[in-house]
mmCIF file of C-alpha atoms in Angstrom:
data_model
loop_
_atom_site.group_PDB
_atom_site.id
_atom_site.type_symbol
_atom_site.label_atom_id
_atom_site.label_comp_id
_atom_site.label_asym_id
_atom_site.label_seq_id
_atom_site.Cartn_x
_atom_site.Cartn_y
_atom_site.Cartn_z
ATOM 1 C CA MET E 130 128.275 125.942 87.786
ATOM 2 C CA SER E 131 127.785 129.626 88.661
ATOM 3 C CA TYR E 132 126.291 132.426 86.669
ATOM 4 C CA ILE E 133 124.551 135.841 87.209
ATOM 5 C CA ASN E 134 120.765 135.729 87.386
ATOM 6 C CA ARG E 135 118.420 138.499 86.552
ATOM 7 C CA THR E 136 118.966 140.673 89.675
ATOM 8 C CA GLY E 137 122.779 140.991 89.161
ATOM 9 C CA THR E 138 123.782 138.638 91.824
ATOM 10 C CA ILE E 139 125.949 135.703 91.490
ATOM 11 C CA ASP E 140 123.998 132.313 91.716
ATOM 12 C CA ILE E 141 125.681 128.897 92.783
ATOM 13 C CA ARG E 142 124.099 125.609 91.990
ATOM 14 C CA CYS E 143 126.047 122.584 92.229
ATOM 15 C CA SER E 144 124.997 119.254 91.843
ATOM 16 C CA ARG E 145 124.354 117.100 94.754
ATOM 17 C CA GLY E 146 125.895 113.610 93.785
ATOM 18 C CA PHE E 147 124.997 110.781 91.037
ATOM 19 C CA THR E 148 121.038 109.946 89.902
ATOM 20 C CA LEU E 149 120.175 105.885 90.723
ATOM 21 C CA ILE E 150 120.911 105.592 86.858
ATOM 22 C CA GLU E 151 124.279 107.136 86.653
ATOM 23 C CA LEU E 152 125.166 104.598 89.418
ATOM 24 C CA LEU E 153 123.669 101.821 87.825
ATOM 25 C CA VAL E 154 125.260 102.054 84.285
ATOM 26 C CA VAL E 155 128.600 102.223 86.188
ATOM 27 C CA VAL E 156 128.230 99.027 87.961
ATOM 28 C CA ILE E 157 127.028 97.285 84.634
ATOM 29 C CA ILE E 158 130.113 98.376 82.724
ATOM 30 C CA ILE E 159 132.608 97.539 85.741
ATOM 31 C CA GLY E 160 130.633 93.987 85.560
ATOM 32 C CA LEU E 161 131.251 93.444 82.024
ATOM 33 C CA LEU E 162 134.931 94.633 82.806
ATOM 34 C CA ALA E 163 135.265 91.883 84.954
ATOM 35 C CA GLY E 164 133.683 89.244 83.441
ATOM 36 C CA LEU E 165 135.647 89.744 80.563
ATOM 37 C CA VAL E 166 139.238 90.036 81.951
ATOM 38 C CA ALA E 167 138.498 87.583 84.962
ATOM 39 C CA PRO E 168 138.447 84.016 83.024
ATOM 40 C CA LYS E 169 141.213 85.382 80.780
ATOM 41 C CA PHE E 170 143.390 86.074 84.028
ATOM 42 C CA PHE E 171 142.819 82.610 86.222
ATOM 43 C CA GLY E 172 143.220 80.794 82.986
ATOM 44 C CA LYS E 173 146.957 82.275 83.287
ATOM 45 C CA LEU E 174 147.318 81.187 86.729
ATOM 46 C CA GLY E 175 146.499 77.670 86.153
ATOM 47 C CA THR E 176 149.776 77.686 83.021
ATOM 48 C CA SER E 177 151.584 79.456 85.357
ATOM 49 C CA ARG E 178 151.807 77.032 87.808
ATOM 50 C CA GLN E 179 152.669 74.496 85.751
ATOM 51 C CA LYS E 180 155.651 76.690 84.117
ATOM 52 C CA THR E 181 156.949 77.117 87.821
ATOM 53 C CA ALA E 182 156.913 73.100 88.663
ATOM 54 C CA LYS E 183 158.576 72.437 85.375
ATOM 55 C CA ALA E 184 161.169 75.231 86.166
ATOM 56 C CA GLN E 185 161.420 73.485 89.863
ATOM 57 C CA ILE E 186 162.255 70.336 88.282
ATOM 58 C CA GLU E 187 165.040 71.467 86.124
ATOM 59 C CA LEU E 188 166.557 73.315 88.728
ATOM 60 C CA PHE E 189 166.476 69.956 91.181
ATOM 61 C CA GLY E 190 168.142 67.982 87.942
ATOM 62 C CA SER E 191 170.765 70.229 88.084
ATOM 63 C CA ALA E 192 171.520 69.939 91.286
ATOM 64 C CA LEU E 193 170.689 66.213 91.199
ATOM 65 C CA ASP E 194 173.578 66.105 88.183
ATOM 66 C CA GLU E 195 176.206 67.921 90.446
ATOM 67 C CA PHE E 196 175.190 65.117 93.260
ATOM 68 C CA ARG E 197 176.239 62.528 90.726
ATOM 69 C CA LEU E 198 179.112 64.090 89.643
ATOM 70 C CA ASP E 199 180.505 64.281 93.236
ATOM 71 C CA ASN E 200 178.969 60.987 94.545
ATOM 72 C CA GLY E 201 179.082 58.683 91.410
ATOM 73 C CA ARG E 202 175.427 57.975 92.002
ATOM 74 C CA TYR E 203 171.908 59.698 92.084
ATOM 75 C CA PRO E 204 170.329 60.065 95.710
ATOM 76 C CA ARG E 205 168.271 56.835 96.730
ATOM 77 C CA THR E 206 164.319 57.015 96.504
ATOM 78 C CA ASP E 207 164.756 56.614 100.664
ATOM 79 C CA GLU E 208 167.222 59.518 100.775
ATOM 80 C CA GLY E 209 165.062 61.555 98.579
ATOM 81 C CA LEU E 210 165.739 65.242 97.563
ATOM 82 C CA GLU E 211 166.842 65.889 101.042
ATOM 83 C CA ALA E 212 169.891 64.409 100.249
ATOM 84 C CA LEU E 213 170.764 67.394 98.493
ATOM 85 C CA ARG E 214 170.552 69.466 101.678
ATOM 86 C CA LYS E 215 172.032 67.033 104.038
ATOM 87 C CA ASN E 216 174.690 64.857 103.593
ATOM 88 C CA PRO E 217 173.401 60.989 103.632
ATOM 89 C CA ALA E 218 175.192 58.687 105.939
ATOM 90 C CA GLY E 219 178.531 57.440 104.196
ATOM 91 C CA LEU E 220 179.127 59.720 101.545
ATOM 92 C CA LYS E 221 183.032 60.854 101.599
ATOM 93 C CA ASN E 222 182.760 63.157 98.773
ATOM 94 C CA TRP E 223 179.498 64.890 99.375
ATOM 95 C CA ALA E 224 180.474 68.450 98.503
ATOM 96 C CA GLY E 225 176.682 70.317 99.451
ATOM 97 C CA PRO E 226 174.130 71.636 99.877
ATOM 98 C CA TYR E 227 173.337 71.337 96.242
ATOM 99 C CA LEU E 228 170.072 73.656 96.689
ATOM 100 C CA PRO E 229 170.619 76.871 98.709
ATOM 101 C CA LYS E 230 167.559 76.679 100.368
ATOM 102 C CA ALA E 231 164.979 73.950 101.603
ATOM 103 C CA ILE E 232 163.351 71.339 99.400
ATOM 104 C CA PRO E 233 160.195 73.571 98.335
ATOM 105 C CA LYS E 234 156.720 71.766 97.619
ATOM 106 C CA ASP E 235 155.101 71.792 94.123
ATOM 107 C CA PRO E 236 152.953 75.575 93.260
ATOM 108 C CA TRP E 237 150.013 73.370 94.481
ATOM 109 C CA GLY E 238 151.391 72.693 98.137
ATOM 110 C CA ASN E 239 152.371 69.194 97.431
ATOM 111 C CA ASP E 240 155.479 67.138 97.574
ATOM 112 C CA TYR E 241 157.457 66.464 94.489
ATOM 113 C CA VAL E 242 157.468 62.751 93.957
ATOM 114 C CA TYR E 243 161.563 61.563 93.601
ATOM 115 C CA THR E 244 162.269 57.882 92.569
ATOM 116 C CA SER E 245 165.850 56.561 91.967
ATOM 117 C CA PRO E 246 166.400 54.241 90.180
ATOM 118 C CA GLY E 247 163.392 55.693 88.021
ATOM 119 C CA GLU E 248 161.393 53.961 85.202
ATOM 120 C CA HIS E 249 162.394 56.536 82.751
ATOM 121 C CA GLY E 250 165.793 57.304 83.221
ATOM 122 C CA ASP E 251 168.316 56.978 86.312
ATOM 123 C CA TYR E 252 165.585 59.035 88.692
ATOM 124 C CA ASP E 253 162.193 60.362 88.185
ATOM 125 C CA LEU E 254 161.261 63.487 89.574
ATOM 126 C CA GLN E 255 157.451 64.159 89.065
ATOM 127 C CA SER E 256 154.621 66.828 90.693
ATOM 128 C CA TYR E 257 151.029 65.306 90.369
ATOM 129 C CA GLY E 258 149.646 68.788 89.498
ATOM 130 C CA ARG E 259 146.672 70.412 91.041
ATOM 131 C CA ASP E 260 144.794 67.124 92.127
ATOM 132 C CA GLY E 261 147.599 65.379 93.931
ATOM 133 C CA GLU E 262 146.675 62.530 91.957
ATOM 134 C CA PRO E 263 148.841 60.596 89.248
ATOM 135 C CA GLY E 264 147.463 61.141 85.452
ATOM 136 C CA GLY E 265 144.513 63.951 85.081
ATOM 137 C CA GLU E 266 144.430 66.511 82.237
ATOM 138 C CA GLY E 267 145.002 70.277 82.011
ATOM 139 C CA GLU E 268 146.104 71.578 85.374
ATOM 140 C CA ASP E 269 145.392 68.509 87.310
ATOM 141 C CA SER E 270 148.098 66.783 84.448
ATOM 142 C CA ASP E 271 151.447 65.430 85.949
ATOM 143 C CA ILE E 272 154.515 67.919 85.306
ATOM 144 C CA VAL E 273 157.369 65.022 84.810
ATOM 145 C CA SER E 274 161.179 65.519 84.823
ATOM 146 C CA TRP E 275 161.922 62.859 81.539
ATOM 147 C CA GLU E 276 159.994 64.620 78.480
#
């Protein structure tokens, strides 16, 4: 800020910074905002991983159906999902790869569990969720192909 003083000269005054109280108020406001936003954000992160796992299982299901159309059966448990990428020995009508990329892990870094024949259909495909163990609730719950 500048102004003309009594002697007619220009007096320039400038503030040198913020007071400690002003800085504390800003830090408190940022802390309150972070406290309100962070729980909502991390809650969405867990559900997005579950949605991603469900979407991947559905994509595997499409590839498995295509495999069955070509070969008359689903891959056996011992062949696993890798049969969608590499021809298991003895399949003449294999027209893969049925997936364009390598078999991904689930969103928590665990392998998908594939069994054929399955207990719930021709095959069972599932992710055990965040904990990597059967069962659980919330983000630890299983994501399955038969529901």
